[in-house]
Amino acid sequence: MVYGMQLPVQSQSTIYAEPWEASAGAADLAEIARAADRSGFAYLATCDHVAIPRRLAGAMSTVWYDPVATLSFLAGVTEHVRLLSHVAILGLRHPLISAKQYATLDHLCGGRLILGVGAGHVQEEFEVLGVDFARRGAVLDETLDALRAALGPEEYPEFEGARFSFKDLGQLPRPAQERIPVWVGGSSPAAVRRAAVRGDGWLPQGDPREKLPAQIARIAQLRAEAGVTGAFEVGAITEALYVGEPGWDTGRRTLTGKAEALAESLREYGALGVDQIQVRFRSRDRAELVDQITAFGAEVAPHLND
């Protein structure tokens, strides 16, 4: 079981953003990314929203960095950690646009991209871009099929679908990876089916531990029924963490304590069939977050697979 993290600063929903992030910027992102890279994190993740309507801005804020630009920036300041879009709302863009962006990113970062995708939930975003919100699931399904071709090895990929078709249109550079992993986000029945049939992994959206076994079993069933084989990565988002005794109120749902105790709790995810956990740390400033990342990598991570 490996571990990754959604980066702070780049998205600042009031559900999870810490107060210090409001005044943070590129230097903070770079330092946090370097700390995670040094500490053995499998991936760093960024979110995706084009524009937030006023009716949702109070809860979601309007701070949502562009994922391709942000991951490209992070590629230049890290060496080993993989770069995950969690999640890219692919239905907002033509698949050839997404292919150009993510193929270039994978080429530049030496094959470290993981393409996390989702259907999206903000209706106004779709409407202003002329995309049918009600049909966004079907649009995403076809977009994923088109991207399998467009992100493949061919300079002139071909695809024929109900909404998109292309041939005799070349795109270089090609991705560094022969096959870019696609992890599908979401916990609805449609999202779980999409992950099972079209994905290389699943990124649940807030499923508590007790709901994971049924979802994982459902994915296995759907893959078997569809005759889908090959490696598949099951993910989970853990509770908020704090390594050690915080000495301040980190919230009642935060897991705190000694490294061995935290590792023992997190190992339960592996017992449920989870392959990768996405962790989040409570912090009061960048320095404390970097300390938490470092402590997790040095003290907790070595016990995750005991």
PDB file of N, CA and C in Angstrom, residues 15-81:
ATOM      1  N   ILE A  15     -14.319  23.199   2.898  1.00  0.00           N
ATOM      2  CA  ILE A  15     -14.440  21.887   3.528  1.00  0.00           C
ATOM      3  C   ILE A  15     -13.097  21.442   4.093  1.00  0.00           C
ATOM      4  N   TYR A  16     -11.992  21.813   3.406  1.00  0.00           N
ATOM      5  CA  TYR A  16     -10.698  21.270   3.832  1.00  0.00           C
ATOM      6  C   TYR A  16      -9.565  22.287   3.892  1.00  0.00           C
ATOM      7  N   ALA A  17      -9.715  23.472   3.346  1.00  0.00           N
ATOM      8  CA  ALA A  17      -8.595  24.413   3.314  1.00  0.00           C
ATOM      9  C   ALA A  17      -8.269  24.936   4.712  1.00  0.00           C
ATOM     10  N   GLU A  18      -6.988  25.075   4.999  1.00  0.00           N
ATOM     11  CA  GLU A  18      -6.536  25.682   6.250  1.00  0.00           C
ATOM     12  C   GLU A  18      -6.438  27.196   6.067  1.00  0.00           C
ATOM     13  N   PRO A  19      -6.617  27.976   7.128  1.00  0.00           N
ATOM     14  CA  PRO A  19      -6.592  29.442   6.986  1.00  0.00           C
ATOM     15  C   PRO A  19      -5.323  29.987   6.334  1.00  0.00           C
ATOM     16  N   TRP A  20      -4.173  29.378   6.608  1.00  0.00           N
ATOM     17  CA  TRP A  20      -2.915  29.921   6.092  1.00  0.00           C
ATOM     18  C   TRP A  20      -2.807  29.821   4.569  1.00  0.00           C
ATOM     19  N   GLU A  21      -3.599  28.951   3.961  1.00  0.00           N
ATOM     20  CA  GLU A  21      -3.495  28.764   2.514  1.00  0.00           C
ATOM     21  C   GLU A  21      -3.946  29.985   1.719  1.00  0.00           C
ATOM     22  N   ALA A  22      -4.796  30.806   2.303  1.00  0.00           N
ATOM     23  CA  ALA A  22      -5.352  31.952   1.573  1.00  0.00           C
ATOM     24  C   ALA A  22      -4.266  32.913   1.088  1.00  0.00           C
ATOM     25  N   SER A  23      -3.165  33.012   1.822  1.00  0.00           N
ATOM     26  CA  SER A  23      -2.097  33.927   1.426  1.00  0.00           C
ATOM     27  C   SER A  23      -0.891  33.186   0.866  1.00  0.00           C
ATOM     28  N   ALA A  24      -1.030  31.896   0.604  1.00  0.00           N
ATOM     29  CA  ALA A  24       0.084  31.097   0.091  1.00  0.00           C
ATOM     30  C   ALA A  24       0.129  31.159  -1.432  1.00  0.00           C
ATOM     31  N   GLY A  25       1.226  30.697  -1.991  1.00  0.00           N
ATOM     32  CA  GLY A  25       1.368  30.747  -3.443  1.00  0.00           C
ATOM     33  C   GLY A  25       2.356  29.737  -3.967  1.00  0.00           C
ATOM     34  N   ALA A  26       3.024  30.084  -5.066  1.00  0.00           N
ATOM     35  CA  ALA A  26       3.879  29.147  -5.789  1.00  0.00           C
ATOM     36  C   ALA A  26       5.037  28.633  -4.940  1.00  0.00           C
ATOM     37  N   ALA A  27       5.673  29.496  -4.164  1.00  0.00           N
ATOM     38  CA  ALA A  27       6.803  29.066  -3.352  1.00  0.00           C
ATOM     39  C   ALA A  27       6.380  28.024  -2.322  1.00  0.00           C
ATOM     40  N   ASP A  28       5.189  28.207  -1.766  1.00  0.00           N
ATOM     41  CA  ASP A  28       4.677  27.244  -0.790  1.00  0.00           C
ATOM     42  C   ASP A  28       4.393  25.905  -1.453  1.00  0.00           C
ATOM     43  N   LEU A  29       3.742  25.944  -2.614  1.00  0.00           N
ATOM     44  CA  LEU A  29       3.473  24.707  -3.342  1.00  0.00           C
ATOM     45  C   LEU A  29       4.762  23.956  -3.667  1.00  0.00           C
ATOM     46  N   ALA A  30       5.762  24.686  -4.108  1.00  0.00           N
ATOM     47  CA  ALA A  30       7.023  24.059  -4.483  1.00  0.00           C
ATOM     48  C   ALA A  30       7.692  23.407  -3.278  1.00  0.00           C
ATOM     49  N   GLU A  31       7.713  24.089  -2.146  1.00  0.00           N
ATOM     50  CA  GLU A  31       8.361  23.532  -0.958  1.00  0.00           C
ATOM     51  C   GLU A  31       7.626  22.304  -0.447  1.00  0.00           C
ATOM     52  N   ILE A  32       6.305  22.333  -0.477  1.00  0.00           N
ATOM     53  CA  ILE A  32       5.500  21.181  -0.041  1.00  0.00           C
ATOM     54  C   ILE A  32       5.710  20.006  -0.983  1.00  0.00           C
ATOM     55  N   ALA A  33       5.743  20.283  -2.277  1.00  0.00           N
ATOM     56  CA  ALA A  33       5.956  19.218  -3.257  1.00  0.00           C
ATOM     57  C   ALA A  33       7.330  18.585  -3.080  1.00  0.00           C
ATOM     58  N   ARG A  34       8.347  19.387  -2.845  1.00  0.00           N
ATOM     59  CA  ARG A  34       9.690  18.845  -2.625  1.00  0.00           C
ATOM     60  C   ARG A  34       9.724  17.981  -1.374  1.00  0.00           C
ATOM     61  N   ALA A  35       9.045  18.413  -0.328  1.00  0.00           N
ATOM     62  CA  ALA A  35       9.010  17.625   0.908  1.00  0.00           C
ATOM     63  C   ALA A  35       8.359  16.268   0.662  1.00  0.00           C
ATOM     64  N   ALA A  36       7.255  16.254  -0.084  1.00  0.00           N
ATOM     65  CA  ALA A  36       6.586  14.993  -0.388  1.00  0.00           C
ATOM     66  C   ALA A  36       7.464  14.105  -1.260  1.00  0.00           C
ATOM     67  N   ASP A  37       8.161  14.698  -2.205  1.00  0.00           N
ATOM     68  CA  ASP A  37       9.065  13.953  -3.076  1.00  0.00           C
ATOM     69  C   ASP A  37      10.168  13.285  -2.260  1.00  0.00           C
ATOM     70  N   ARG A  38      10.744  14.024  -1.316  1.00  0.00           N
ATOM     71  CA  ARG A  38      11.801  13.474  -0.461  1.00  0.00           C
ATOM     72  C   ARG A  38      11.278  12.396   0.474  1.00  0.00           C
ATOM     73  N   SER A  39       9.998  12.468   0.815  1.00  0.00           N
ATOM     74  CA  SER A  39       9.435  11.605   1.858  1.00  0.00           C
ATOM     75  C   SER A  39       8.754  10.364   1.302  1.00  0.00           C
ATOM     76  N   GLY A  40       8.960  10.072   0.033  1.00  0.00           N
ATOM     77  CA  GLY A  40       8.490   8.815  -0.534  1.00  0.00           C
ATOM     78  C   GLY A  40       7.039   8.784  -0.944  1.00  0.00           C
ATOM     79  N   PHE A  41       6.403   9.948  -1.087  1.00  0.00           N
ATOM     80  CA  PHE A  41       5.007   9.959  -1.520  1.00  0.00           C
ATOM     81  C   PHE A  41       4.914   9.454  -2.952  1.00  0.00           C
ATOM     82  N   ALA A  42       3.886   8.650  -3.209  1.00  0.00           N
ATOM     83  CA  ALA A  42       3.721   8.067  -4.545  1.00  0.00           C
ATOM     84  C   ALA A  42       3.228   9.092  -5.548  1.00  0.00           C
ATOM     85  N   TYR A  43       2.397  10.029  -5.092  1.00  0.00           N
ATOM     86  CA  TYR A  43       1.868  11.037  -6.011  1.00  0.00           C
ATOM     87  C   TYR A  43       1.489  12.313  -5.277  1.00  0.00           C
ATOM     88  N   LEU A  44       1.417  13.381  -6.058  1.00  0.00           N
ATOM     89  CA  LEU A  44       0.833  14.653  -5.647  1.00  0.00           C
ATOM     90  C   LEU A  44      -0.354  14.918  -6.553  1.00  0.00           C
ATOM     91  N   ALA A  45      -1.434  15.461  -6.001  1.00  0.00           N
ATOM     92  CA  ALA A  45      -2.658  15.625  -6.786  1.00  0.00           C
ATOM     93  C   ALA A  45      -3.140  17.074  -6.773  1.00  0.00           C
ATOM     94  N   THR A  46      -3.756  17.465  -7.875  1.00  0.00           N
ATOM     95  CA  THR A  46      -4.389  18.778  -7.996  1.00  0.00           C
ATOM     96  C   THR A  46      -5.803  18.609  -8.557  1.00  0.00           C
ATOM     97  N   CYS A  47      -6.643  19.595  -8.283  1.00  0.00           N
ATOM     98  CA  CYS A  47      -8.059  19.551  -8.674  1.00  0.00           C
ATOM     99  C   CYS A  47      -8.289  20.282  -9.995  1.00  0.00           C
ATOM    100  N   ASP A  48      -9.554  20.379 -10.395  1.00  0.00           N
ATOM    101  CA  ASP A  48      -9.899  21.014 -11.662  1.00  0.00           C
ATOM    102  C   ASP A  48     -11.287  21.637 -11.592  1.00  0.00           C
ATOM    103  N   HIS A  49     -11.354  22.956 -11.731  1.00  0.00           N
ATOM    104  CA  HIS A  49     -12.597  23.668 -12.010  1.00  0.00           C
ATOM    105  C   HIS A  49     -12.243  24.865 -12.876  1.00  0.00           C
ATOM    106  N   VAL A  50     -13.060  25.146 -13.873  1.00  0.00           N
ATOM    107  CA  VAL A  50     -12.813  26.269 -14.773  1.00  0.00           C
ATOM    108  C   VAL A  50     -13.310  27.576 -14.170  1.00  0.00           C
ATOM    109  N   ALA A  51     -14.504  27.567 -13.603  1.00  0.00           N
ATOM    110  CA  ALA A  51     -15.084  28.779 -13.030  1.00  0.00           C
ATOM    111  C   ALA A  51     -16.172  28.380 -12.042  1.00  0.00           C
ATOM    112  N   ILE A  52     -16.229  29.089 -10.920  1.00  0.00           N
ATOM    113  CA  ILE A  52     -17.182  28.780  -9.858  1.00  0.00           C
ATOM    114  C   ILE A  52     -18.286  29.833  -9.830  1.00  0.00           C
ATOM    115  N   PRO A  53     -19.544  29.428  -9.922  1.00  0.00           N
ATOM    116  CA  PRO A  53     -20.639  30.402  -9.873  1.00  0.00           C
ATOM    117  C   PRO A  53     -20.766  31.024  -8.489  1.00  0.00           C
ATOM    118  N   ARG A  54     -21.319  32.219  -8.456  1.00  0.00           N
ATOM    119  CA  ARG A  54     -21.464  32.938  -7.186  1.00  0.00           C
ATOM    120  C   ARG A  54     -22.234  32.132  -6.150  1.00  0.00           C
ATOM    121  N   ARG A  55     -23.224  31.355  -6.588  1.00  0.00           N
ATOM    122  CA  ARG A  55     -24.054  30.623  -5.632  1.00  0.00           C
ATOM    123  C   ARG A  55     -23.256  29.573  -4.851  1.00  0.00           C
ATOM    124  N   LEU A  56     -22.113  29.132  -5.400  1.00  0.00           N
ATOM    125  CA  LEU A  56     -21.295  28.121  -4.742  1.00  0.00           C
ATOM    126  C   LEU A  56     -19.983  28.670  -4.192  1.00  0.00           C
ATOM    127  N   ALA A  57     -19.678  29.923  -4.506  1.00  0.00           N
ATOM    128  CA  ALA A  57     -18.364  30.458  -4.157  1.00  0.00           C
ATOM    129  C   ALA A  57     -18.142  30.534  -2.650  1.00  0.00           C
ATOM    130  N   GLY A  58     -19.196  30.724  -1.878  1.00  0.00           N
ATOM    131  CA  GLY A  58     -19.030  30.804  -0.431  1.00  0.00           C
ATOM    132  C   GLY A  58     -18.459  29.540   0.160  1.00  0.00           C
ATOM    133  N   ALA A  59     -18.907  28.392  -0.339  1.00  0.00           N
ATOM    134  CA  ALA A  59     -18.422  27.110   0.170  1.00  0.00           C
ATOM    135  C   ALA A  59     -17.186  26.627  -0.587  1.00  0.00           C
ATOM    136  N   MET A  60     -17.187  26.778  -1.902  1.00  0.00           N
ATOM    137  CA  MET A  60     -16.097  26.222  -2.709  1.00  0.00           C
ATOM    138  C   MET A  60     -14.927  27.179  -2.865  1.00  0.00           C
ATOM    139  N   SER A  61     -15.144  28.469  -2.684  1.00  0.00           N
ATOM    140  CA  SER A  61     -14.218  29.543  -3.028  1.00  0.00           C
ATOM    141  C   SER A  61     -14.020  29.552  -4.543  1.00  0.00           C
ATOM    142  N   THR A  62     -13.269  30.510  -5.030  1.00  0.00           N
ATOM    143  CA  THR A  62     -12.967  30.548  -6.464  1.00  0.00           C
ATOM    144  C   THR A  62     -11.495  30.234  -6.725  1.00  0.00           C
ATOM    145  N   VAL A  63     -10.785  29.748  -5.714  1.00  0.00           N
ATOM    146  CA  VAL A  63      -9.374  29.384  -5.872  1.00  0.00           C
ATOM    147  C   VAL A  63      -9.274  27.936  -6.336  1.00  0.00           C
ATOM    148  N   TRP A  64      -9.061  27.759  -7.615  1.00  0.00           N
ATOM    149  CA  TRP A  64      -8.861  26.437  -8.214  1.00  0.00           C
ATOM    150  C   TRP A  64      -7.816  26.596  -9.301  1.00  0.00           C
ATOM    151  N   TYR A  65      -6.591  26.202  -9.014  1.00  0.00           N
ATOM    152  CA  TYR A  65      -5.519  26.318  -9.984  1.00  0.00           C
ATOM    153  C   TYR A  65      -5.782  25.364 -11.160  1.00  0.00           C
ATOM    154  N   ASP A  66      -5.310  25.747 -12.344  1.00  0.00           N
ATOM    155  CA  ASP A  66      -5.430  24.859 -13.494  1.00  0.00           C
ATOM    156  C   ASP A  66      -4.547  23.631 -13.286  1.00  0.00           C
ATOM    157  N   PRO A  67      -5.084  22.419 -13.484  1.00  0.00           N
ATOM    158  CA  PRO A  67      -4.285  21.232 -13.156  1.00  0.00           C
ATOM    159  C   PRO A  67      -3.076  21.022 -14.062  1.00  0.00           C
ATOM    160  N   VAL A  68      -3.212  21.258 -15.353  1.00  0.00           N
ATOM    161  CA  VAL A  68      -2.088  21.023 -16.248  1.00  0.00           C
ATOM    162  C   VAL A  68      -0.963  22.014 -15.963  1.00  0.00           C
ATOM    163  N   ALA A  69      -1.301  23.275 -15.796  1.00  0.00           N
ATOM    164  CA  ALA A  69      -0.283  24.277 -15.486  1.00  0.00           C
ATOM    165  C   ALA A  69       0.389  23.973 -14.150  1.00  0.00           C
ATOM    166  N   THR A  70      -0.417  23.599 -13.155  1.00  0.00           N
ATOM    167  CA  THR A  70       0.132  23.341 -11.830  1.00  0.00           C
ATOM    168  C   THR A  70       1.003  22.100 -11.809  1.00  0.00           C
ATOM    169  N   LEU A  71       0.538  21.008 -12.418  1.00  0.00           N
ATOM    170  CA  LEU A  71       1.339  19.785 -12.446  1.00  0.00           C
ATOM    171  C   LEU A  71       2.617  19.975 -13.265  1.00  0.00           C
ATOM    172  N   SER A  72       2.561  20.778 -14.305  1.00  0.00           N
ATOM    173  CA  SER A  72       3.766  21.062 -15.084  1.00  0.00           C
ATOM    174  C   SER A  72       4.785  21.826 -14.235  1.00  0.00           C
ATOM    175  N   PHE A  73       4.301  22.783 -13.468  1.00  0.00           N
ATOM    176  CA  PHE A  73       5.177  23.526 -12.557  1.00  0.00           C
ATOM    177  C   PHE A  73       5.811  22.581 -11.541  1.00  0.00           C
ATOM    178  N   LEU A  74       5.003  21.696 -10.979  1.00  0.00           N
ATOM    179  CA  LEU A  74       5.502  20.766  -9.972  1.00  0.00           C
ATOM    180  C   LEU A  74       6.474  19.756 -10.573  1.00  0.00           C
ATOM    181  N   ALA A  75       6.278  19.401 -11.840  1.00  0.00           N
ATOM    182  CA  ALA A  75       7.208  18.478 -12.495  1.00  0.00           C
ATOM    183  C   ALA A  75       8.615  19.038 -12.518  1.00  0.00           C
ATOM    184  N   GLY A  76       8.709  20.358 -12.615  1.00  0.00           N
ATOM    185  CA  GLY A  76      10.018  20.991 -12.693  1.00  0.00           C
ATOM    186  C   GLY A  76      10.732  21.125 -11.362  1.00  0.00           C
ATOM    187  N   VAL A  77      10.027  20.905 -10.254  1.00  0.00           N
ATOM    188  CA  VAL A  77      10.652  21.068  -8.931  1.00  0.00           C
ATOM    189  C   VAL A  77      10.719  19.746  -8.170  1.00  0.00           C
ATOM    190  N   THR A  78      10.300  18.646  -8.803  1.00  0.00           N
ATOM    191  CA  THR A  78      10.353  17.319  -8.174  1.00  0.00           C
ATOM    192  C   THR A  78      11.087  16.354  -9.104  1.00  0.00           C
ATOM    193  N   GLU A  79      11.419  15.180  -8.559  1.00  0.00           N
ATOM    194  CA  GLU A  79      12.185  14.217  -9.341  1.00  0.00           C
ATOM    195  C   GLU A  79      11.505  12.866  -9.498  1.00  0.00           C
ATOM    196  N   HIS A  80      10.825  12.401  -8.458  1.00  0.00           N
ATOM    197  CA  HIS A  80      10.346  11.026  -8.452  1.00  0.00           C
ATOM    198  C   HIS A  80       8.827  10.908  -8.331  1.00  0.00           C
ATOM    199  N   VAL A  81       8.208  11.774  -7.564  1.00  0.00           N
ATOM    200  CA  VAL A  81       6.794  11.641  -7.240  1.00  0.00           C
ATOM    201  C   VAL A  81       5.951  11.744  -8.511  1.00  0.00           C
TER     202      VAL A  81
END
